[in-house]
PDB file of C-alpha atoms and ligand atoms in Angstrom:
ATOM      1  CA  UNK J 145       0.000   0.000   0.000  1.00 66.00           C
ATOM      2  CA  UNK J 146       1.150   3.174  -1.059  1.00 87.00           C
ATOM      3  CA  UNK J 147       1.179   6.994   0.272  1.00 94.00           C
ATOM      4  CA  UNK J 148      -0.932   7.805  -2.108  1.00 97.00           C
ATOM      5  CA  UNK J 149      -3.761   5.707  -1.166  1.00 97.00           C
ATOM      6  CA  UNK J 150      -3.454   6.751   2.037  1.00 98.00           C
ATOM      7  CA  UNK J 151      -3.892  10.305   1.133  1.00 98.00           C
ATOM      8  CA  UNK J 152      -6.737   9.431  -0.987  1.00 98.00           C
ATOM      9  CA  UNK J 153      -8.512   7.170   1.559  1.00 98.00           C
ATOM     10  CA  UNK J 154      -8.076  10.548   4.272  1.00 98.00           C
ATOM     11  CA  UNK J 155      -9.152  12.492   1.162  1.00 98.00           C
ATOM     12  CA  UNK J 156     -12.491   9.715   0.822  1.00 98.00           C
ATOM     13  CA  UNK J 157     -13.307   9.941   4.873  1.00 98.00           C
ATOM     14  CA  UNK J 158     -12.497  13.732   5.529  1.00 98.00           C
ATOM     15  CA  UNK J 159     -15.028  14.747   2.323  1.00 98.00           C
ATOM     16  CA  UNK J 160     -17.344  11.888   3.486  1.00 98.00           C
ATOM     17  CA  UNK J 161     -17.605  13.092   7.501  1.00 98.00           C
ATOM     18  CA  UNK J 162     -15.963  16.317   7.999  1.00 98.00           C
ATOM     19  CA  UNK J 163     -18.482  18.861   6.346  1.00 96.00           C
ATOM     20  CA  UNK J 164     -16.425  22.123   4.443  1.00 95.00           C
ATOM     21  CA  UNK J 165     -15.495  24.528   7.295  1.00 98.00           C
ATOM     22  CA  UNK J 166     -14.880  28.164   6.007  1.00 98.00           C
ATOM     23  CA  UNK J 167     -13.205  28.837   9.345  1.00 98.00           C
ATOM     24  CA  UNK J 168     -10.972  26.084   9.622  1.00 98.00           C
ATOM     25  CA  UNK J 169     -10.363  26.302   5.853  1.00 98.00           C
ATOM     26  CA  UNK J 170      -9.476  29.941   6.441  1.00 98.00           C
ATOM     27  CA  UNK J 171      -7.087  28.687   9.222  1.00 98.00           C
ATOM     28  CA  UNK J 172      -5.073  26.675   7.155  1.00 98.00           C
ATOM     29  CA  UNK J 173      -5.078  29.177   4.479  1.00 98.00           C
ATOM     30  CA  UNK J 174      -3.418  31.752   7.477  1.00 98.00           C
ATOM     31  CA  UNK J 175      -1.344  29.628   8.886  1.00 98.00           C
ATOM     32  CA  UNK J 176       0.132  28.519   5.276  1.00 98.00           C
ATOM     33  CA  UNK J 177       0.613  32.692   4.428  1.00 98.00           C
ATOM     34  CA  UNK J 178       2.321  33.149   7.675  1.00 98.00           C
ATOM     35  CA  UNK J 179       4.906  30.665   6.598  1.00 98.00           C
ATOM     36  CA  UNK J 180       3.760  28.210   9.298  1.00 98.00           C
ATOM     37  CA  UNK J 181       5.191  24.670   8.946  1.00 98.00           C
ATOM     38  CA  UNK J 182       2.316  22.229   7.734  1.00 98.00           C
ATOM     39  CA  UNK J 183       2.557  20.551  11.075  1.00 98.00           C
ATOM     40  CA  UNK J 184      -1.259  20.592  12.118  1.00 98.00           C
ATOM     41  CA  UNK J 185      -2.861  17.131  12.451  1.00 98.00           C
ATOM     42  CA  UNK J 186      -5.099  16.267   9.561  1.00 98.00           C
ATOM     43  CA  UNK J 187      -9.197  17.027   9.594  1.00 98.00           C
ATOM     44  CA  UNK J 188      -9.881  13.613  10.441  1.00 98.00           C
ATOM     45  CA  UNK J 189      -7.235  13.833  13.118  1.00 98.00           C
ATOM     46  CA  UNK J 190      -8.759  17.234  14.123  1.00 98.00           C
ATOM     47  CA  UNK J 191     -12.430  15.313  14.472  1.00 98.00           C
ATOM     48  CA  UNK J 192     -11.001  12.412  16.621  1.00 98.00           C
ATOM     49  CA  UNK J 193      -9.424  14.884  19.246  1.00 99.00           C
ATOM     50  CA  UNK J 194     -12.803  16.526  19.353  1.00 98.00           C
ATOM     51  CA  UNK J 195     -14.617  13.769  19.386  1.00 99.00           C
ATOM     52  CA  UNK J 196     -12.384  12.258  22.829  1.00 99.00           C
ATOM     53  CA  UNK J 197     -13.165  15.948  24.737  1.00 99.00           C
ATOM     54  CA  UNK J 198     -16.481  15.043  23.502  1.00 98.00           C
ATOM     55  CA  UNK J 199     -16.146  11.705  25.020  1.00 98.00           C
ATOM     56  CA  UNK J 200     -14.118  12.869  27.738  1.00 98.00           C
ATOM     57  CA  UNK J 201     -16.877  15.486  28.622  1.00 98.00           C
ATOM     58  CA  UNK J 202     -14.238  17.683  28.851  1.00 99.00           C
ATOM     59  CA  UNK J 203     -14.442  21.564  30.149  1.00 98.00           C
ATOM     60  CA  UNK J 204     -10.955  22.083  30.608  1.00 99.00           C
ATOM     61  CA  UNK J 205      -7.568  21.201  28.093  1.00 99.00           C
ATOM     62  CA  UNK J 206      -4.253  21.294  28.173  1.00 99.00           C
ATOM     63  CA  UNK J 207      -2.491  21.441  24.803  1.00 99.00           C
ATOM     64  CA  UNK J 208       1.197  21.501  23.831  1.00 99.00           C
ATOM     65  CA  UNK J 209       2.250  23.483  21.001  1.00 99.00           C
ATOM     66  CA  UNK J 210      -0.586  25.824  19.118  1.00 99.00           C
ATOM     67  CA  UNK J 211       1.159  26.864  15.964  1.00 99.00           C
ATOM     68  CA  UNK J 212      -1.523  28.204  14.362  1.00 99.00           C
ATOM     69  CA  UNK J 213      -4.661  27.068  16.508  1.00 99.00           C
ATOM     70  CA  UNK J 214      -5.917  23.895  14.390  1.00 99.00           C
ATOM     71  CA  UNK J 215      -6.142  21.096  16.569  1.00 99.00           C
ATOM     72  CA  UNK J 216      -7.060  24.118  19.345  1.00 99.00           C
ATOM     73  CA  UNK J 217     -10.188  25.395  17.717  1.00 99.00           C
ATOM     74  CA  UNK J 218     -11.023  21.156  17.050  1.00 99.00           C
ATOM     75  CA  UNK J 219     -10.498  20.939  20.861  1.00 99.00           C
ATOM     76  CA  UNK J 220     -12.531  24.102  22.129  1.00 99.00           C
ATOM     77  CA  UNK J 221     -15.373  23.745  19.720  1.00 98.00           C
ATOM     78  CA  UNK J 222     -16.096  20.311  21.868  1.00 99.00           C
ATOM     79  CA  UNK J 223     -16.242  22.196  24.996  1.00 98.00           C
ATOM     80  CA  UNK J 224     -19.583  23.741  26.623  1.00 98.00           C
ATOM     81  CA  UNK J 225     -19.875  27.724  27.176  1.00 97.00           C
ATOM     82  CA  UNK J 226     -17.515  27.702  29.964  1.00 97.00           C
ATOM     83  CA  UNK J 227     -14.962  25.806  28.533  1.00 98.00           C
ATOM     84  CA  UNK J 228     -11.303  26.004  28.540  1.00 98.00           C
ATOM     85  CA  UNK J 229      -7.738  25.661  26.460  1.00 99.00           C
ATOM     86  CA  UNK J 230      -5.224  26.867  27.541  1.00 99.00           C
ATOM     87  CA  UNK J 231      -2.296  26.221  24.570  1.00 99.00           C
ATOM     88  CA  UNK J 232       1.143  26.639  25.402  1.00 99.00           C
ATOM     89  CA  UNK J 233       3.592  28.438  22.124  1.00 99.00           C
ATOM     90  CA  UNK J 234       6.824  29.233  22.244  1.00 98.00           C
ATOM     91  CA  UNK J 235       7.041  31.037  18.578  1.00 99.00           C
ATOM     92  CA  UNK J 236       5.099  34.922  19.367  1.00 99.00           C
ATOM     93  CA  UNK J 237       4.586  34.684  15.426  1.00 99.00           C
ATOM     94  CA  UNK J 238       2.552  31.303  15.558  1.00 99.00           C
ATOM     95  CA  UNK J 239       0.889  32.727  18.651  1.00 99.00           C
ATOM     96  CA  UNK J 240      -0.204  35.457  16.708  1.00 99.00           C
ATOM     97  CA  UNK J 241      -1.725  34.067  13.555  1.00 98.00           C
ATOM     98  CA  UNK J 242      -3.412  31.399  15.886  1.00 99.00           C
ATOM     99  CA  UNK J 243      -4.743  34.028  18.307  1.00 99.00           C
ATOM    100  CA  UNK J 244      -5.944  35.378  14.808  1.00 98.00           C
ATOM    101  CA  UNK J 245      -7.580  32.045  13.977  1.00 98.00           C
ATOM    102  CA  UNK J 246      -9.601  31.525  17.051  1.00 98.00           C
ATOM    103  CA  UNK J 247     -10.691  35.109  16.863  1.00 98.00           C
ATOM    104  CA  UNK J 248     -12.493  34.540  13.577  1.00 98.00           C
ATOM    105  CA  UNK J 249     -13.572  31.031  15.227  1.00 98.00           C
ATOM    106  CA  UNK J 250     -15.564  32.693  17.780  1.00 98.00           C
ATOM    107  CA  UNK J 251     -13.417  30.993  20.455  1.00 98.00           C
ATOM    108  CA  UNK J 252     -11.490  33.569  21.625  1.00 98.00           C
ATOM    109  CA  UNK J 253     -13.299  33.682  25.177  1.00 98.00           C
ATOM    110  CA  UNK J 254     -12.570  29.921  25.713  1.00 98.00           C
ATOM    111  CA  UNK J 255      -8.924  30.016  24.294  1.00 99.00           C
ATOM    112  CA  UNK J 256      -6.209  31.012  26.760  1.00 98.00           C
ATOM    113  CA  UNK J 257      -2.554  31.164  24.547  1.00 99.00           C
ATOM    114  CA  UNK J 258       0.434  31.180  26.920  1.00 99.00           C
ATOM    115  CA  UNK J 259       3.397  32.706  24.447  1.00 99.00           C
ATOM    116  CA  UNK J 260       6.897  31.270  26.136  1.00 99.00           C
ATOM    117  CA  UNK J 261       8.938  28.132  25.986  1.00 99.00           C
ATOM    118  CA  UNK J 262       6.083  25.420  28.083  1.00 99.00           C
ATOM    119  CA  UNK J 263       8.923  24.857  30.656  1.00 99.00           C
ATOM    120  CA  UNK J 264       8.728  28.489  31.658  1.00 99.00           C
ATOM    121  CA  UNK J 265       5.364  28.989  31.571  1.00 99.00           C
ATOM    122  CA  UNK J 266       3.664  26.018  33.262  1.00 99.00           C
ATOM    123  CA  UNK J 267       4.882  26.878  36.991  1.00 98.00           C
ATOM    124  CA  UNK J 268       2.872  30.566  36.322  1.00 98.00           C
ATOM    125  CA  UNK J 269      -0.055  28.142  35.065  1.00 98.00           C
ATOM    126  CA  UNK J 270       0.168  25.815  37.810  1.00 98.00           C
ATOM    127  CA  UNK J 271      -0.028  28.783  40.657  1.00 98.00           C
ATOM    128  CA  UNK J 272      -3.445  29.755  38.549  1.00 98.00           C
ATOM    129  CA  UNK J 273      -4.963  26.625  40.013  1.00 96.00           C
ATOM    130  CA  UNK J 274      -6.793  26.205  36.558  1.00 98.00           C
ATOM    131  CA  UNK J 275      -5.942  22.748  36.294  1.00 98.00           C
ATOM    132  CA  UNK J 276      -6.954  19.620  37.042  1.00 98.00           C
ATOM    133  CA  UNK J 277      -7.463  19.696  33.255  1.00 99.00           C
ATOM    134  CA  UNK J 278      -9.902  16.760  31.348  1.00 99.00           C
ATOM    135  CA  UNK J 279      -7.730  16.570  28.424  1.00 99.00           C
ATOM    136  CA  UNK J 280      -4.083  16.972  28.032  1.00 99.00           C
ATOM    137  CA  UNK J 281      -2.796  16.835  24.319  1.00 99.00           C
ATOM    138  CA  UNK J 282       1.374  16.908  23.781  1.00 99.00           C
ATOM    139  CA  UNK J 283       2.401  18.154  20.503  1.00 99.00           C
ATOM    140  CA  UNK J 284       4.813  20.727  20.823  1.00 99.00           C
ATOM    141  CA  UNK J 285       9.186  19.688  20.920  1.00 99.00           C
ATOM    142  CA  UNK J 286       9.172  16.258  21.198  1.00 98.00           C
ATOM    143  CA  UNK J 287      12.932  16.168  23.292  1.00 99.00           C
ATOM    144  CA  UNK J 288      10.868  17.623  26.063  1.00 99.00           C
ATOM    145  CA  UNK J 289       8.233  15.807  25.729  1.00 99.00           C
ATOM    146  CA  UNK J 290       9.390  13.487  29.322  1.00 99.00           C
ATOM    147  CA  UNK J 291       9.262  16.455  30.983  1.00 99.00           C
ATOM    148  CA  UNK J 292       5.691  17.405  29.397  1.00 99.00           C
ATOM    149  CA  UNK J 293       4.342  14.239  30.779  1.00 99.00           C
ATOM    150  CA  UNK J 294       5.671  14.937  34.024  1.00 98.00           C
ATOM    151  CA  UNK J 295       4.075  18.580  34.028  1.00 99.00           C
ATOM    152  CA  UNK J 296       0.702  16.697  32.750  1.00 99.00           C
ATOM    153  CA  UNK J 297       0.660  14.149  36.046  1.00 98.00           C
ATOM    154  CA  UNK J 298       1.015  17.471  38.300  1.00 98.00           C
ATOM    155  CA  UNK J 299      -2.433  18.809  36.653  1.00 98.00           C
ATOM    156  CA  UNK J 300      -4.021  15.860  35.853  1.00 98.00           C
ATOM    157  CA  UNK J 301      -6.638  14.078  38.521  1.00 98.00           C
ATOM    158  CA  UNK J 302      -7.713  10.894  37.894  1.00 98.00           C
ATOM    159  CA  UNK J 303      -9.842  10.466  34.552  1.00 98.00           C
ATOM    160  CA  UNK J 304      -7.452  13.180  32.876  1.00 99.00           C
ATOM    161  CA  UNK J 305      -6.666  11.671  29.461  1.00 99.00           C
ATOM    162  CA  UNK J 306      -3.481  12.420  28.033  1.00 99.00           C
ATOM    163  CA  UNK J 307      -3.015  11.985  23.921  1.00 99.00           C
ATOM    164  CA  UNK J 308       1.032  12.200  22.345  1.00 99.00           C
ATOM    165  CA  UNK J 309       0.755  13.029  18.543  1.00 99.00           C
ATOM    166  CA  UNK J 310       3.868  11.944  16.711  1.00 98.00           C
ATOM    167  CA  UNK J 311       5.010   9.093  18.516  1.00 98.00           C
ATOM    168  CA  UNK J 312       5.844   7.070  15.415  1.00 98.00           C
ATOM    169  CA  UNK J 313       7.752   9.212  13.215  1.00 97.00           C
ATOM    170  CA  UNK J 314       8.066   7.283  10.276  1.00 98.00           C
ATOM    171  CA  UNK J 315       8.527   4.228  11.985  1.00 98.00           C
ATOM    172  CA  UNK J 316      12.070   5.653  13.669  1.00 98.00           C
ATOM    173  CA  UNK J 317      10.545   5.005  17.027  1.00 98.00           C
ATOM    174  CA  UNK J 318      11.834   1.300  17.609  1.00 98.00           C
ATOM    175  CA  UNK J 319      15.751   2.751  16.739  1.00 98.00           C
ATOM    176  CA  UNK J 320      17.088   2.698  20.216  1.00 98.00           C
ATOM    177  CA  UNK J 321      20.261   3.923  19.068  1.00 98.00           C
ATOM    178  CA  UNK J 322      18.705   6.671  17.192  1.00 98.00           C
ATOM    179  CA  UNK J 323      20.560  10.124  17.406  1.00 98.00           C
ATOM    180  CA  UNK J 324      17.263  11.823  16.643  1.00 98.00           C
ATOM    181  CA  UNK J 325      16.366  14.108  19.707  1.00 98.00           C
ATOM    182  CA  UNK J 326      12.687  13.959  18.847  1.00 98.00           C
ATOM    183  CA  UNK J 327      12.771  10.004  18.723  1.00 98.00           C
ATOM    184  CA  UNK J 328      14.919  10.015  21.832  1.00 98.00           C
ATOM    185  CA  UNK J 329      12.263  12.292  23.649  1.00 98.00           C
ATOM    186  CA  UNK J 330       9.426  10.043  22.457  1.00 98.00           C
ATOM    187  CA  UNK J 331      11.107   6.778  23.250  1.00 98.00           C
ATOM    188  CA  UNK J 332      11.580   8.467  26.826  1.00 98.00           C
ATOM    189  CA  UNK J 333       7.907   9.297  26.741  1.00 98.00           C
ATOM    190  CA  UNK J 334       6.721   5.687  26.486  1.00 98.00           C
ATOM    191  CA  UNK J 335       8.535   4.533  28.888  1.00 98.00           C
ATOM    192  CA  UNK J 336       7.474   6.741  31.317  1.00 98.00           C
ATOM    193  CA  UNK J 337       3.990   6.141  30.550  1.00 98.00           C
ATOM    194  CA  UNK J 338       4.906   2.468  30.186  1.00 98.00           C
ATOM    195  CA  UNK J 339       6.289   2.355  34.159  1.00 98.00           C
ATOM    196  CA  UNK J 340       3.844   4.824  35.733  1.00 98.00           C
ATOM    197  CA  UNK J 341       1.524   3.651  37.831  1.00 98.00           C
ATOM    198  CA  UNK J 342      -1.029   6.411  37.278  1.00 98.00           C
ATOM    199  CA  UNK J 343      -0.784   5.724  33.983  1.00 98.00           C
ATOM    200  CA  UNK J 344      -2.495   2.978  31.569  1.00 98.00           C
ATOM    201  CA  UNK J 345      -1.585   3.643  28.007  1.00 98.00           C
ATOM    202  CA  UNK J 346      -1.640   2.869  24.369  1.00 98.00           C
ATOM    203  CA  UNK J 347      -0.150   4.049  21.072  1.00 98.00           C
ATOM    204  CA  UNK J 348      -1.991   3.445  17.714  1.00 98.00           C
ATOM    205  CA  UNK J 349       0.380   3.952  14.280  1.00 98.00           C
ATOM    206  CA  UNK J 350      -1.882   5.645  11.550  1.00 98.00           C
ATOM    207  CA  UNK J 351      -0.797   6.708   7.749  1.00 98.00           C
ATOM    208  CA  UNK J 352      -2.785   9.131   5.713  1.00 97.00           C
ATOM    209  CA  UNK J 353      -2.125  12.648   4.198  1.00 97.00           C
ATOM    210  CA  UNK J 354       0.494  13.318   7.356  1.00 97.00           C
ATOM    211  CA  UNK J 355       2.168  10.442   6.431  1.00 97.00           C
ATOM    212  CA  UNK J 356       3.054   7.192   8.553  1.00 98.00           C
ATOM    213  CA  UNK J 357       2.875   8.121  12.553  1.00 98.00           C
ATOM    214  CA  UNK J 358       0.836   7.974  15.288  1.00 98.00           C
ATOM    215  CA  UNK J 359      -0.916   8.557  18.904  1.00 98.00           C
ATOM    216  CA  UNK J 360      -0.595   7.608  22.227  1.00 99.00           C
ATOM    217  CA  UNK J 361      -3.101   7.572  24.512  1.00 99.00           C
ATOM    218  CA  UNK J 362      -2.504   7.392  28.483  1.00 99.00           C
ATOM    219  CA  UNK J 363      -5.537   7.622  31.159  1.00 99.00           C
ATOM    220  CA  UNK J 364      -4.918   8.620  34.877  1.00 99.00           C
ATOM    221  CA  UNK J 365      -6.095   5.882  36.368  1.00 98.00           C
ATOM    222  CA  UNK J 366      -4.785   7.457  40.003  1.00 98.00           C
TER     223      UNK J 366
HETATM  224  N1  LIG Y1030      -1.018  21.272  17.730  1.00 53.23           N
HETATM  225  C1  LIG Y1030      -0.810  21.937  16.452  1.00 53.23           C
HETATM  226  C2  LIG Y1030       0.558  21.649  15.891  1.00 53.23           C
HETATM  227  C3  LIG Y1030       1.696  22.014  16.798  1.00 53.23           C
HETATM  228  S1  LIG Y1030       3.262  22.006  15.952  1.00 53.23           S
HETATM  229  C4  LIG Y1030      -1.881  21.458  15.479  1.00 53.23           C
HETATM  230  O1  LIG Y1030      -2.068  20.225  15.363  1.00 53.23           O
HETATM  231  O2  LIG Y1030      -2.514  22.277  14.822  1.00 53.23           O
HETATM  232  C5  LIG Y1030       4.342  22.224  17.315  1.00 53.23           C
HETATM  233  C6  LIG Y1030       4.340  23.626  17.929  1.00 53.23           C
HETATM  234  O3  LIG Y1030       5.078  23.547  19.153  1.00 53.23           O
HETATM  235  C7  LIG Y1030       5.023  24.682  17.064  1.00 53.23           C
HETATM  236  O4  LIG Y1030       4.182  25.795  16.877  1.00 53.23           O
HETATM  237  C8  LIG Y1030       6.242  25.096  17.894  1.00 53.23           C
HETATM  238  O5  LIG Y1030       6.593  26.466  17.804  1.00 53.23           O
HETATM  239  C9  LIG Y1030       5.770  24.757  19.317  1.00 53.23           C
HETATM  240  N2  LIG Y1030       6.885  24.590  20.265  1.00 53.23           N
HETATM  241  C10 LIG Y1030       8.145  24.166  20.012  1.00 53.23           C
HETATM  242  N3  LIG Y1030       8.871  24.192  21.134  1.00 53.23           N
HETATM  243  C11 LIG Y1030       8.068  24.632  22.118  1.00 53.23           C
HETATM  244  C12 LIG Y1030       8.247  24.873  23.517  1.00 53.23           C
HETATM  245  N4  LIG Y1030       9.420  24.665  24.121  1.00 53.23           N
HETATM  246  N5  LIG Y1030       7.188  25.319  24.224  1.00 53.23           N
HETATM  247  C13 LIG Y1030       5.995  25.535  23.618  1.00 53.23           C
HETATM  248  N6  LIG Y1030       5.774  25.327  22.309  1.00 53.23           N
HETATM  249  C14 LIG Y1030       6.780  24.879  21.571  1.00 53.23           C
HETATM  250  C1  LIG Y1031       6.405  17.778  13.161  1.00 53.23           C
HETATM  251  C2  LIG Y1031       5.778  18.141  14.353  1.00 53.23           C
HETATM  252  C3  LIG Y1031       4.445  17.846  14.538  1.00 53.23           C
HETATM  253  O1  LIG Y1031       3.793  18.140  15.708  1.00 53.23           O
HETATM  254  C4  LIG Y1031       3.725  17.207  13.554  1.00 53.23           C
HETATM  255  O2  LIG Y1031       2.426  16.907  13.788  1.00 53.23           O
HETATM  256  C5  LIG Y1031       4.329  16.866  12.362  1.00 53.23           C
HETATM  257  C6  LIG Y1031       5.675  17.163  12.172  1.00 53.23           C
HETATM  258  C7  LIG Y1031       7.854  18.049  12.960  1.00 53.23           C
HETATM  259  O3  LIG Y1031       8.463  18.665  13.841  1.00 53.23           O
HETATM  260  O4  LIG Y1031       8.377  17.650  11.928  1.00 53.23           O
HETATM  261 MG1  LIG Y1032       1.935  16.947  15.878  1.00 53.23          MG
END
């Protein structure tokens, strides 16, 4: 099976389930002017992390790495009035285009964008006593991603689900001798979830137009 029918089977479900979306059509189209890197998960991708807050009956979220507010506006438009993201960005110029995007989504009132590296802004975040947060997702710099999970247990309770985009990467992820920081950082993320007992977790690989990668999924179970 090739890449191409992968793209054209995401191609088949996103036109069969995902109705056109002017605003999240318009957020692509922003985020691909501003230069952003095409690193937002796929429509389909988009609809299964708003269909787990769904699940989830989450009111708050926790996500990793905004760029330019796709998988956020997926994630808030689950929530009810009330709701909360709050997306950590280090890059002020992806902040800005995705503060931009959620503005003309409406969401602006539920979406909280903390500009800074995550390390230095999640102590300020924890002392806001926001958390526990319903949904954590990690997909900002995978090398740090250990230290995300960590930060997630601190404002998790149990129920919290935590999702990992990216944990595949092309397969790289069984190289233990990799030199690839980001593989590194996600082989250091499964094992933590792996030997946590707060933790039960999964990883599913998927292929489609964002090529051959994948999810984990870990539930706080304590
Ligand atoms: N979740 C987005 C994609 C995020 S891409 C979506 O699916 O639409 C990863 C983002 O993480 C990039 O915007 C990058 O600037 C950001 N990032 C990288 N290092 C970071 C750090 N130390 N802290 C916070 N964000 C970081
Ligand atoms: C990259 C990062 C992502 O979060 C993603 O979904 C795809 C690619 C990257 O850094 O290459
Ligand atoms: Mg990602």
């Amino acid at each position: 099976m090739q890449e191409t029918t992968w793209i054209a089977v995401d191609n088949y479900f996103c036109e069969r389930l995902i109705p056109a979306d002017p605003v999240l059509t318009a957020t692509l189209q922003n985020s691909d002017a501003g230069d952003l890197p095409q690193h937002n998960v796929a429509p389909n991708q988009g609809k299964f992390l708003h269909l787990l807050a769904s699940l989830q009956g989450a009111k708050t979220v926790l996500e990793f790495g905004t760029l330019g507010g796709y998988s956020t506006i997926w994630l808030a438009r689950a929530l009810p009035e009330g709701g909360r993201v709050v997306s950590l960005e280090f890059n002020p110029h992806n902040a800005a285009i995705a503060q931009k995007n959620i503005d003309r989504a409406g969401l602006s009132h539920m979406v909280d964008i903390r500009v800074g590296k995550a390390l230095d802004t999640l102590p300020q975040l924890q002392a806001e006593s926001i958390h526990p947060f319903d949904l954590i997702f990690i997909d900002a710099d995978k090398p740090n991603n250990p230290h995300y999970l960590e930060w997630s247990l601190k404002l998790s309770r149990p129920g919290t689900l935590i999702i990992g985009d990216n944990v595949v990467r092309n397969g790289a992820v069984v190289d233990p001798a990799s030199t690839d920081a980001n593989v590194q950082g996600v082989r250091s993320f499964m094992d933590l979830m792996a030997n946590n007992p707060r933790l039960s977790a999964t990883a599913l690989q998927t292929v489609g137009s964002k090529g051959y990668d994948g999810f984990s999924m870990a539930l706080v179970i304590a």
